[in-house]
CSV table of C-alpha atoms and ligand atoms in Angstrom, one decimal:
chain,number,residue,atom,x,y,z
P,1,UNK,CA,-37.5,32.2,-3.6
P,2,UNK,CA,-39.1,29.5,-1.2
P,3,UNK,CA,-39.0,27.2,-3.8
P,4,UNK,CA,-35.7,28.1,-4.9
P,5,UNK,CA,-33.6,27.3,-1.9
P,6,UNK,CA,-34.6,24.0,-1.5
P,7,UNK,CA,-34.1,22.8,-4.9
P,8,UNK,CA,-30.6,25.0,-4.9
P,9,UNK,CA,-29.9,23.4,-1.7
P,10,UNK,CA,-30.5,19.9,-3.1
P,11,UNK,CA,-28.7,20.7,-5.7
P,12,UNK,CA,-26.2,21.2,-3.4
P,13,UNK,CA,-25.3,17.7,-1.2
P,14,UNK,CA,-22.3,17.6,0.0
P,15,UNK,CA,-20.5,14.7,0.8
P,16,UNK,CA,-17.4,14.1,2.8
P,17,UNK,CA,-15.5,10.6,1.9
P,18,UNK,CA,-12.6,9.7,4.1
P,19,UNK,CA,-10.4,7.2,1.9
P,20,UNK,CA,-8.5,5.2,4.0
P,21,UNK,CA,-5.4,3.3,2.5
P,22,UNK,CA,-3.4,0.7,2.7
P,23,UNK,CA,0.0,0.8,1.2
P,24,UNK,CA,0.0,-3.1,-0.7
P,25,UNK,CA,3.9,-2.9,-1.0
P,26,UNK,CA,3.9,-6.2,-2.4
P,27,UNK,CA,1.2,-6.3,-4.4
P,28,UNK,CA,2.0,-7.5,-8.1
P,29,UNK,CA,1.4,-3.9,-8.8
P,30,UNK,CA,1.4,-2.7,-12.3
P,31,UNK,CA,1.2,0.6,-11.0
P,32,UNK,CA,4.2,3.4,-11.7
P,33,UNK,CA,4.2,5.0,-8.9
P,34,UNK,CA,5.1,1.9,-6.9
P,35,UNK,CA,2.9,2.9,-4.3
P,36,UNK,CA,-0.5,1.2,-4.2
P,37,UNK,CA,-3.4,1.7,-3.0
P,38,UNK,CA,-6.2,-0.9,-1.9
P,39,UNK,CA,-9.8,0.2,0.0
P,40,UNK,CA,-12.4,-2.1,1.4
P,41,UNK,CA,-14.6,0.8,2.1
P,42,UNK,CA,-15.6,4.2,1.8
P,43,UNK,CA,-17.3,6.9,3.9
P,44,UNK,CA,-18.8,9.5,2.5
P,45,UNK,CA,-20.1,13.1,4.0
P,46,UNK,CA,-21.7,15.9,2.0
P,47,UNK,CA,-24.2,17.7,-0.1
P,48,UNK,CA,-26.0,16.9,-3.3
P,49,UNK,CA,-23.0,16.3,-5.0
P,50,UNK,CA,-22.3,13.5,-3.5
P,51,UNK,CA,-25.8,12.4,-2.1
P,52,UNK,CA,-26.7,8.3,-3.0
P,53,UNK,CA,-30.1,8.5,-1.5
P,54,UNK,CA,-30.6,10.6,1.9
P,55,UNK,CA,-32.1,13.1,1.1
P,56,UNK,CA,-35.3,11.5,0.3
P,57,UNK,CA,-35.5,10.4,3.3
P,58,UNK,CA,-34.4,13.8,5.4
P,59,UNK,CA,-36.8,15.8,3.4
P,60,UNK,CA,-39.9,13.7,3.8
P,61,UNK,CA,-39.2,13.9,7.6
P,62,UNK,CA,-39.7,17.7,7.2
P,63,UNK,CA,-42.4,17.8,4.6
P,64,UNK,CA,-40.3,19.4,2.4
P,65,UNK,CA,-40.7,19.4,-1.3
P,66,UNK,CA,-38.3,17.4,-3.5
P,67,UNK,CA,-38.2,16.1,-6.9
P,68,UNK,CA,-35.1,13.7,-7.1
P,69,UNK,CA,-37.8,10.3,-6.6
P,70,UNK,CA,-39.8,11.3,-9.9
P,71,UNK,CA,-38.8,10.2,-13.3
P,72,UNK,CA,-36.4,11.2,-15.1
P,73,UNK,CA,-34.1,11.9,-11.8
P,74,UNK,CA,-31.6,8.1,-12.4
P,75,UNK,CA,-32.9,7.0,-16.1
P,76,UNK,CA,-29.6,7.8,-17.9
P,77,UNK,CA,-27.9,4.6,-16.1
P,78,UNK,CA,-30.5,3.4,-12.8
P,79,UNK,CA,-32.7,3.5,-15.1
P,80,UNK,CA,-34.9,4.4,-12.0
P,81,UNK,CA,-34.7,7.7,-9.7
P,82,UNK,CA,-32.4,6.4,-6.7
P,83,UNK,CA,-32.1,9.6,-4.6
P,84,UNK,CA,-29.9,11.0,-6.7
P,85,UNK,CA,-29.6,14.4,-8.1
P,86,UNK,CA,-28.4,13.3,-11.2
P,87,UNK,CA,-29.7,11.5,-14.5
P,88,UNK,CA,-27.1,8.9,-13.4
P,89,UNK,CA,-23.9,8.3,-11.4
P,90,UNK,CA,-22.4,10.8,-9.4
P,91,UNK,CA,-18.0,11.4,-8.8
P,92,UNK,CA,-18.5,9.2,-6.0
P,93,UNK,CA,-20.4,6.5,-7.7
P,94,UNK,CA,-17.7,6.2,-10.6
P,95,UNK,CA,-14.7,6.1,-7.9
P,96,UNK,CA,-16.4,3.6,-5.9
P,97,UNK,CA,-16.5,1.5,-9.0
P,98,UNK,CA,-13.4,2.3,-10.5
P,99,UNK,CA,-11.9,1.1,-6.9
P,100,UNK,CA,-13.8,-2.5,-7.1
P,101,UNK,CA,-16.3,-1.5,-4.3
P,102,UNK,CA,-20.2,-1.7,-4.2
P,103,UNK,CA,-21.9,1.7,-4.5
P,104,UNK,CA,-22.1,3.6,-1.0
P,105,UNK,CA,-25.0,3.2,0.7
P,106,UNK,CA,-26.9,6.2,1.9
P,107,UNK,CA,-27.0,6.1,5.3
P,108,UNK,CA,-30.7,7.3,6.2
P,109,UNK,CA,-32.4,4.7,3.8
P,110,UNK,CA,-30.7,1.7,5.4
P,111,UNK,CA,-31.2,0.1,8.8
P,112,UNK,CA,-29.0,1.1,10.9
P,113,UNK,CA,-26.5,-1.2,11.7
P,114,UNK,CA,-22.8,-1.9,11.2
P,115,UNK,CA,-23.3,-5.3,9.3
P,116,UNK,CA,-24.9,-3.0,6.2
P,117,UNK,CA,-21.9,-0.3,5.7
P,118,UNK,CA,-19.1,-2.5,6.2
P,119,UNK,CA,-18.3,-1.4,2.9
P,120,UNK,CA,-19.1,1.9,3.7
P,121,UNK,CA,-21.6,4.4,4.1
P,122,UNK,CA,-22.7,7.6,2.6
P,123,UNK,CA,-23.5,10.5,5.2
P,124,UNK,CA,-23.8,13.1,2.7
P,125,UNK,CA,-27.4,14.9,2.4
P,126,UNK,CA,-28.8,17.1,-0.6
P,127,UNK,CA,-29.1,20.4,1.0
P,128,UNK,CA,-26.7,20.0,3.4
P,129,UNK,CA,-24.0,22.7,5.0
P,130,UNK,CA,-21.1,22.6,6.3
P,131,UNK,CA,-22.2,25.0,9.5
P,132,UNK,CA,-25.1,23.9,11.6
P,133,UNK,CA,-28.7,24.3,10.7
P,134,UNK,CA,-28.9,27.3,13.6
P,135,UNK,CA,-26.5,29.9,12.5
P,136,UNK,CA,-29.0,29.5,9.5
P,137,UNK,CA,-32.1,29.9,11.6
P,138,UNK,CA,-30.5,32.8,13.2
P,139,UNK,CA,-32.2,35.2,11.1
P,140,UNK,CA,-29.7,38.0,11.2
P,141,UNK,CA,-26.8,38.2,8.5
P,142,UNK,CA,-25.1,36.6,7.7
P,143,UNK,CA,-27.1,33.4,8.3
P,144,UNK,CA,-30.6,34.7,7.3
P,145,UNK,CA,-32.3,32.0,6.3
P,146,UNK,CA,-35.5,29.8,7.5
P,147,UNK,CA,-34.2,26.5,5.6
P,148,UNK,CA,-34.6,23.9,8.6
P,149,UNK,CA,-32.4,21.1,7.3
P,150,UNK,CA,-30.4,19.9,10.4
P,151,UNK,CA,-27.8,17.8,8.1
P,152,UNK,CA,-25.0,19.3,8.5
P,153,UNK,CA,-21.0,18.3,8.7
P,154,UNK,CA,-20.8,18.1,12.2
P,155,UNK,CA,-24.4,15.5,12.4
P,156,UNK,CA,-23.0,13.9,10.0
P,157,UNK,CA,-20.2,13.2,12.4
P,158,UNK,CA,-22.7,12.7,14.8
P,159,UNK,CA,-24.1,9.6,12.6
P,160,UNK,CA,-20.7,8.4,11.6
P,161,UNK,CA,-19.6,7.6,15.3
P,162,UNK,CA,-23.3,6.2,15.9
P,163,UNK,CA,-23.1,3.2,13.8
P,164,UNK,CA,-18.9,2.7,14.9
P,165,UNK,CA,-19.5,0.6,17.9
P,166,UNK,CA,-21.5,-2.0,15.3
P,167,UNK,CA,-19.2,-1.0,12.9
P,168,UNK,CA,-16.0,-1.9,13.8
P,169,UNK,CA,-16.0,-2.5,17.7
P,170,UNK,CA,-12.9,-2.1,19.4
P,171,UNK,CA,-10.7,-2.8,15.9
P,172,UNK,CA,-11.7,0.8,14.3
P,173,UNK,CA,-8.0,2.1,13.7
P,174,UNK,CA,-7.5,-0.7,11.6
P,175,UNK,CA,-10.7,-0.8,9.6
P,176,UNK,CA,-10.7,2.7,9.0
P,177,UNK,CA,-7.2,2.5,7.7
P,178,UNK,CA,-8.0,1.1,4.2
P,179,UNK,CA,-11.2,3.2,4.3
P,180,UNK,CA,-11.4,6.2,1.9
P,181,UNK,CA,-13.1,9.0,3.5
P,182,UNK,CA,-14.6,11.5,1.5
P,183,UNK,CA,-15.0,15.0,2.9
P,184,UNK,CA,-17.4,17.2,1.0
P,185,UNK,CA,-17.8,18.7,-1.3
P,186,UNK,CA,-19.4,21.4,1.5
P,187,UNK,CA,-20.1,25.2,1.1
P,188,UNK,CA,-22.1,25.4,-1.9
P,189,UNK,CA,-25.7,25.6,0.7
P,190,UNK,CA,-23.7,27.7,2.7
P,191,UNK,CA,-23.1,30.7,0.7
P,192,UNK,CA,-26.5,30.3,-1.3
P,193,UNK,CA,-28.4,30.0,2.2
P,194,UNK,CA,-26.5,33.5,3.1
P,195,UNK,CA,-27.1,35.4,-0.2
P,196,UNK,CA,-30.8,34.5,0.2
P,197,UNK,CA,-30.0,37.5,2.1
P,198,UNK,CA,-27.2,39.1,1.9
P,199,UNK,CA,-24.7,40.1,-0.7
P,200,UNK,CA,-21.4,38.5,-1.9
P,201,UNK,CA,-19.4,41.2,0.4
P,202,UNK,CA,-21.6,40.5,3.2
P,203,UNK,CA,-20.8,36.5,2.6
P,204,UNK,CA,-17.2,36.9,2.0
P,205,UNK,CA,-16.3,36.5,5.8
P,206,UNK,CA,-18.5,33.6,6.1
P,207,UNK,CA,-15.8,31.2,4.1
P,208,UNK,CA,-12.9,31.2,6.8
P,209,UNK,CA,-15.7,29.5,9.3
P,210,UNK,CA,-16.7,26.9,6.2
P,211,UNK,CA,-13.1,26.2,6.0
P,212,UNK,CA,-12.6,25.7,9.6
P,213,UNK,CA,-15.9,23.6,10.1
P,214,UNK,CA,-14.4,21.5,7.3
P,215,UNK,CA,-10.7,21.2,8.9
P,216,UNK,CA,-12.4,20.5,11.9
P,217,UNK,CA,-14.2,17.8,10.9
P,218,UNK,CA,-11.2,16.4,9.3
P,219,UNK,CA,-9.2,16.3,12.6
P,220,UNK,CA,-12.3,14.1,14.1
P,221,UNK,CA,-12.0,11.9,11.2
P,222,UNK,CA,-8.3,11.2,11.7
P,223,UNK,CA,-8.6,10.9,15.6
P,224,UNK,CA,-11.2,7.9,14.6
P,225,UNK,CA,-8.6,6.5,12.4
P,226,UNK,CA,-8.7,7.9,9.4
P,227,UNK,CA,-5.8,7.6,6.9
P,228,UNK,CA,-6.9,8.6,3.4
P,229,UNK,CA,-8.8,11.7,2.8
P,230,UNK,CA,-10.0,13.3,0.0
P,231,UNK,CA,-11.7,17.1,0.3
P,232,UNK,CA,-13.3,18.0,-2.8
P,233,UNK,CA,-13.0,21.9,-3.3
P,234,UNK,CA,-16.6,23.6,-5.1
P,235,UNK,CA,-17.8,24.0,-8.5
P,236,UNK,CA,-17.8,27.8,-10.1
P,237,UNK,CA,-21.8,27.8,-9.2
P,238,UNK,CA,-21.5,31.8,-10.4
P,239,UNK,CA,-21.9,29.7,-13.6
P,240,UNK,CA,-25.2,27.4,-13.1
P,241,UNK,CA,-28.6,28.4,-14.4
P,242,UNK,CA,-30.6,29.3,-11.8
P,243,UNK,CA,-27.6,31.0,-9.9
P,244,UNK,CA,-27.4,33.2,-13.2
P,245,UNK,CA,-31.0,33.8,-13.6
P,246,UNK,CA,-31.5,34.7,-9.6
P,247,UNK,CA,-28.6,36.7,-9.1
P,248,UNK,CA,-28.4,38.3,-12.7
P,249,UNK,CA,-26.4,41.6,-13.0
P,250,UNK,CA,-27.5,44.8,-14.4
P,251,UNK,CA,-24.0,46.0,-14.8
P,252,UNK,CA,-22.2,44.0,-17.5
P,253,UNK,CA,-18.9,44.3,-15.3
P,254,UNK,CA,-20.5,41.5,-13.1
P,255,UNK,CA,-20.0,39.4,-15.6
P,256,UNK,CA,-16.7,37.3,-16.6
P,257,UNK,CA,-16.3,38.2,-20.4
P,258,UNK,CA,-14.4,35.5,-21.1
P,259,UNK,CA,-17.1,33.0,-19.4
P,260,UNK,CA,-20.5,34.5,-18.9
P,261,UNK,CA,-20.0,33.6,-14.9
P,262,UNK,CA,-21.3,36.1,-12.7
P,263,UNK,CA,-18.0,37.1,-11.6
P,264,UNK,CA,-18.3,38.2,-7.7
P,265,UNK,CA,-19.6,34.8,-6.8
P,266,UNK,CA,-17.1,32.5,-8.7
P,267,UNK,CA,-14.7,34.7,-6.4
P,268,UNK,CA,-16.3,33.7,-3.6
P,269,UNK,CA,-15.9,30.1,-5.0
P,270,UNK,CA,-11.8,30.7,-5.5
P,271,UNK,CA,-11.8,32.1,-1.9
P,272,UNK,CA,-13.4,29.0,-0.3
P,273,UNK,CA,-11.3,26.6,-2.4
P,274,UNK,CA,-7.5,28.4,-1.9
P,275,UNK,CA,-8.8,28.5,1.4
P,276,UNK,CA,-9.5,25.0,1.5
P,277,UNK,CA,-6.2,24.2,-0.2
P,278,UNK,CA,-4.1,25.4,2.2
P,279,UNK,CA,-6.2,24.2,5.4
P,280,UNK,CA,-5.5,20.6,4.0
P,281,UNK,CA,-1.7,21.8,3.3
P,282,UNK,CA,-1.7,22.5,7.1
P,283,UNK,CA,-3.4,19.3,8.1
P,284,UNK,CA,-0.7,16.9,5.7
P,285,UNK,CA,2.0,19.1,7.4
P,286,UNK,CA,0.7,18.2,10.9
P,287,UNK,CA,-0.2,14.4,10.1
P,288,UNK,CA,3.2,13.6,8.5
P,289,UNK,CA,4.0,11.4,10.9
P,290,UNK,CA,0.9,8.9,11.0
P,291,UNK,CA,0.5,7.4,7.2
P,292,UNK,CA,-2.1,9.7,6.5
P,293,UNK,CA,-2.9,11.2,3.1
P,294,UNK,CA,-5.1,14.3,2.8
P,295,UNK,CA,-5.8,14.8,-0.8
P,296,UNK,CA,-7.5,18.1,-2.4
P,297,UNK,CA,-9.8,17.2,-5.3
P,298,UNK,CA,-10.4,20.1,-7.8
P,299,UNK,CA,-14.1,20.4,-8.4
P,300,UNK,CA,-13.7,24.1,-9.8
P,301,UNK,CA,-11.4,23.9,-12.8
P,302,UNK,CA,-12.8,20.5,-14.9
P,303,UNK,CA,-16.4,22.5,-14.5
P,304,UNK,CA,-14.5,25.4,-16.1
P,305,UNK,CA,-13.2,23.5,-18.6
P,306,UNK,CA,-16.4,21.8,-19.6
P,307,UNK,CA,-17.9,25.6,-19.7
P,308,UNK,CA,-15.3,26.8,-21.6
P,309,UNK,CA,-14.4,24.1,-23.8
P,310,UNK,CA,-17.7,22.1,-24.6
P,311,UNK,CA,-16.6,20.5,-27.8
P,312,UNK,CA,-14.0,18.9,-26.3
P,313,UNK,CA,-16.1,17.0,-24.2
P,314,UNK,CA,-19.1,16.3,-26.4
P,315,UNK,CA,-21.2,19.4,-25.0
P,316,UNK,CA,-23.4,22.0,-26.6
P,317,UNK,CA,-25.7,24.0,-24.2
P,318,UNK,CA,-23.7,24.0,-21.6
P,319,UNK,CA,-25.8,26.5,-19.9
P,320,UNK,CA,-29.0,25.0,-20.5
P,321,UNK,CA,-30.5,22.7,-17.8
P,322,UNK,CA,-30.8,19.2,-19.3
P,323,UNK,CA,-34.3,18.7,-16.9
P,324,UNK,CA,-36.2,21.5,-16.3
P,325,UNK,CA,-39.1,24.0,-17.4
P,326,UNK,CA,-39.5,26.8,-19.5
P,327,UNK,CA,-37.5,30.1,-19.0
P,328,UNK,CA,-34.2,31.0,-19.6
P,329,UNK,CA,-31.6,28.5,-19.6
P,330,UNK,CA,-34.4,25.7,-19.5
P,331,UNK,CA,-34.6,27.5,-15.8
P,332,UNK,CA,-38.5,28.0,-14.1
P,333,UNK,CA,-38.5,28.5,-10.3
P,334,UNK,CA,-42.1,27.5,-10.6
P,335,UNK,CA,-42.2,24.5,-13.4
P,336,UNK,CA,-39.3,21.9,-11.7
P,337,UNK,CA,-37.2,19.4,-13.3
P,338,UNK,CA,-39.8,15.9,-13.4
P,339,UNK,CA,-43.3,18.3,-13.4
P,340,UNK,CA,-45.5,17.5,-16.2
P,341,UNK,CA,-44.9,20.7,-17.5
P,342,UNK,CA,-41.3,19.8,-17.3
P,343,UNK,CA,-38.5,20.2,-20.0
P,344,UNK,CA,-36.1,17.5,-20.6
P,345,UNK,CA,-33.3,17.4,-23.2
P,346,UNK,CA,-33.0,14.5,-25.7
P,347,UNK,CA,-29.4,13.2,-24.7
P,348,UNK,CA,-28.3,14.2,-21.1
P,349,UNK,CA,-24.5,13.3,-22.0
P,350,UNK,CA,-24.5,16.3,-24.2
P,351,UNK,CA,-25.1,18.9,-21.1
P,352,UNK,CA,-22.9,20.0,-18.0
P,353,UNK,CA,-26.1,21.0,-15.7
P,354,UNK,CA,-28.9,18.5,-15.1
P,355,UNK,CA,-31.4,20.3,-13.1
P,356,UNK,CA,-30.3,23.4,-11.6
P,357,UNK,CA,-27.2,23.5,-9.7
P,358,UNK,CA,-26.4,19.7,-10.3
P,359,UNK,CA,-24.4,18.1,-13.1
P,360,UNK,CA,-25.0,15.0,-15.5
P,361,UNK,CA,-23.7,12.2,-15.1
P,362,UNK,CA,-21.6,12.3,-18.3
P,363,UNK,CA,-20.3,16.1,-16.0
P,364,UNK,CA,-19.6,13.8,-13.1
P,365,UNK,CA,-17.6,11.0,-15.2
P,366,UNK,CA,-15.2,13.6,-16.4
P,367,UNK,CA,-14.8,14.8,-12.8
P,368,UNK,CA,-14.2,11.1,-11.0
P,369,UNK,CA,-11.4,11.1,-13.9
P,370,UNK,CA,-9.7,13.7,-12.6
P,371,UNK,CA,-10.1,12.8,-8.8
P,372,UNK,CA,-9.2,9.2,-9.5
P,373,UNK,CA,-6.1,10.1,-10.6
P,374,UNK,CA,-5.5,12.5,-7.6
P,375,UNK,CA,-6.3,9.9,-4.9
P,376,UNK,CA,-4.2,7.4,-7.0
P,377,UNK,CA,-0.8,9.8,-7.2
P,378,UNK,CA,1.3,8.6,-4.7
V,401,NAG,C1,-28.3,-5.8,10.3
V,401,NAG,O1,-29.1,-5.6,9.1
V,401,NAG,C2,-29.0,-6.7,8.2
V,401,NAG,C3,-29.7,-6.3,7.0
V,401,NAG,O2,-31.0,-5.8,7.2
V,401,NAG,C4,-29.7,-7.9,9.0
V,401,NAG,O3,-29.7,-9.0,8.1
V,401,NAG,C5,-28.9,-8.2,10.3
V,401,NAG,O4,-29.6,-9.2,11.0
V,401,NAG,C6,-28.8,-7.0,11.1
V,401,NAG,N1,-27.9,-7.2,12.2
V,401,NAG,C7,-28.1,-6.8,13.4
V,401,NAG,C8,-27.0,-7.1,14.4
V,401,NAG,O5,-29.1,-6.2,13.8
V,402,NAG,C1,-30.0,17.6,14.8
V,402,NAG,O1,-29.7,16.3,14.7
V,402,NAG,C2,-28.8,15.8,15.7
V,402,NAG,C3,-28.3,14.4,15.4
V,402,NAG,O2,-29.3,13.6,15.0
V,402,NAG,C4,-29.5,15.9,17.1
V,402,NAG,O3,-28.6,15.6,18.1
V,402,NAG,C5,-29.9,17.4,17.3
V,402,NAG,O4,-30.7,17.5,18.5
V,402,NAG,C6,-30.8,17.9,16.1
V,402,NAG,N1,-31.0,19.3,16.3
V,402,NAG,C7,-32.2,19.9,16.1
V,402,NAG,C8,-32.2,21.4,16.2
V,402,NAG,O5,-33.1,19.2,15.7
V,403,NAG,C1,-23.6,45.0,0.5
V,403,NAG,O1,-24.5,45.3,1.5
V,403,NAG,C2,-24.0,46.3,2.5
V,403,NAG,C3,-25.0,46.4,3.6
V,403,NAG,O2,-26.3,46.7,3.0
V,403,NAG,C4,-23.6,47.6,1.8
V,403,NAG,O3,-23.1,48.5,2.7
V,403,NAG,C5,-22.6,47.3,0.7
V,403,NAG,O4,-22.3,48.5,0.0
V,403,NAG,C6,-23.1,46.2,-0.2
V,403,NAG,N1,-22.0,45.8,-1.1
V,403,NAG,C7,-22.2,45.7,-2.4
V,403,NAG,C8,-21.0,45.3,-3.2
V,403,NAG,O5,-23.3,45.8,-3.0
């Protein structure tokens, strides 16, 4: 169990990217839609999904165990581990590229000053939630949990507006406005945090406060000048290994027969992102009037489809960790993704899960797709 939070919660950065946008309305756009799109930078806040290299850095501060700096964490495409919890590139890292800027720097492995993110910088911290680190420490449900990160959303905010004044002096509205700000994905550490000690019914009310924190957080962003957003909702994790191996269900009516998902989490994931859907409904409706775009990004239904339709893609093993030990699902709380007695598959691009809760970066290419084309509609 010790062991298994923080690699779950690893598993589970969350990064928040405000995309700021310019409309180019006479750019010699080839585009459609007529309506184009140019960013000189992006900011990013979250968990492991979306995690460049921080938490390296944040869990050496605590003494905390983590893998991602051993082979073969970054050999599909780094060829080295970069922080990442990935074989390779994560959503953010193909959408930063797809968009003709460098790869966003994580935050806590860079000096600190504005000169280095001018580009942008990348807040988001494997292991990270969206409510603070106390309500976790709390001890009582439904926080219930020891894990001491203190990386949340709202420090993340806290290190966003520390580097502004070298960022962008008194001219912030107007850099931030072809910035793309990425919010999340957040929740996943959450919820897993919570049913470290508490069951799904007992979690349930915990997703409106997620959802606020995130709205919240939102609002700051656009007060600082924020015009493109994209919120990322979460992935079905009722469906990754170690979720199914921890969590496994006597009953067979835990189960969804038509995926294998365990059933009452997934719906804690649909709650958390219909939730979410509608919070940034209500935030688009209120910031009609100032240019700025608040996009949803699905994060829950290309997983599915990868789960459900593997071929498709170029899967097989879809529940099998690509990087991990021996067990179930190539699952081991004890033997750990990069451990000599580790597993790791032959071809990474042919799996959905990399380590645990994480995906491959052939898993992440098909979901920066699918984004891309969201942040891009007009
Ligand atoms: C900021 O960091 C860069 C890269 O390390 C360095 O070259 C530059 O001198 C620093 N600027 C300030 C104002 O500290
Ligand atoms: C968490 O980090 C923030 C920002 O760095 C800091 O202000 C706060 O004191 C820290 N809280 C704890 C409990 O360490
Ligand atoms: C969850 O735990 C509470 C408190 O122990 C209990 O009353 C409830 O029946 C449990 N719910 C489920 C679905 O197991």
């Amino acid at each position: 169990m010790a062991r298994f939070l923080p690699c779950a919660a690893v598993s589970l950065l969350l990064v928040v990217v405000l995309l700021s946008a310019t409309p180019d309305a006479d750019a010699a756009s080839s585009s459609s839609t007529g309506r184009r799109y140019r960013y000189g930078s992006i900011f990013s806040f979250g968990d492991s999904y979306a995690d460049t290299g921080n938490n390296p850095v944040a869990f050496r501060r605590l003494s905390l165990f983590d893998p991602v700096m051993r082979p073969p964490y970054g050999a599909t495409f780094f060829r080295r581990p970069t922080g990442r919890d990935s074989d390779g590139r994560l959503a953010i890292d193909f959408i930063a590229e797809s968009l003709g800027l460098p790869l966003v720097p994580p935050f806590l492995a860079r000096e600190r000053n504005g000169s280095t993110f001018r580009r942008g910088a990348n807040f988001a911290v494997g292991g990270a939630t969206a409510i603070d680190a106390a309500f976790f420490h709390s001890g009582d449900p439904p926080g219930g949990s020891t894990f001491p990160l203190n990386t949340s959303l709202g420090v993340q905010l806290q290190w966003f507006e520390s580097i502004k004044p070298s960022l962008c002096g008194k001219g912030c509205k107007d850099f931030f406005r072809t910035s793309l700000f990425f919010v999340g994905a957040f929740g996943v550490n959450d919820y897993l945090l919570s049913l470290s000690t508490n069951n799904v019914s007992q979690v349930r009310p915990l997703v409106p406060d997620v959802i606020t924190t995130i709205s919240t957080a939102i609002e700051r962003l656009i007060v600082h000048g924020a015009s493109t957003l994209v919120v990322p909702g979460i992935i079905p994790f009722g469906c990754a290994p170690p979720v199914l191996v921890k969590f496994a269900d006597r009953d067979p009516a835990g189960y969804d027969p038509r995926t294998g998902c365990l059933k009452g989490i997934n719906e804690l994931v649909t709650r958390h992102n219909t939730l979410l859907q509608e919070a940034v409904h209500e935030l688009q409706a209120k910031h009609t009037a100032g240019d700025v775009k608040i996009v949803y990004t699905d994060f829950f239904g290309p997983v599915m489809e990868m789960l459900t339709s593997p071929a498709k893609f170029g899967f097989e093993d879809v529940f099998t960790l690509c990087c991990g030990g021996p067990g179930k699902y190539n699952y081991n709380p004890k033997i750990f993704c990069g451990d000599a007695a580790g597993i790791m598959c032959k071809d990474p691009s042919t799996r959905v899960f990399w380590d645990g809760v994480h995906l491959t970066e052939a898993a992440y290419r098909h979901i920066a797709a699918g984004w891309l084309s969201s942040i891009q509609s007009p």
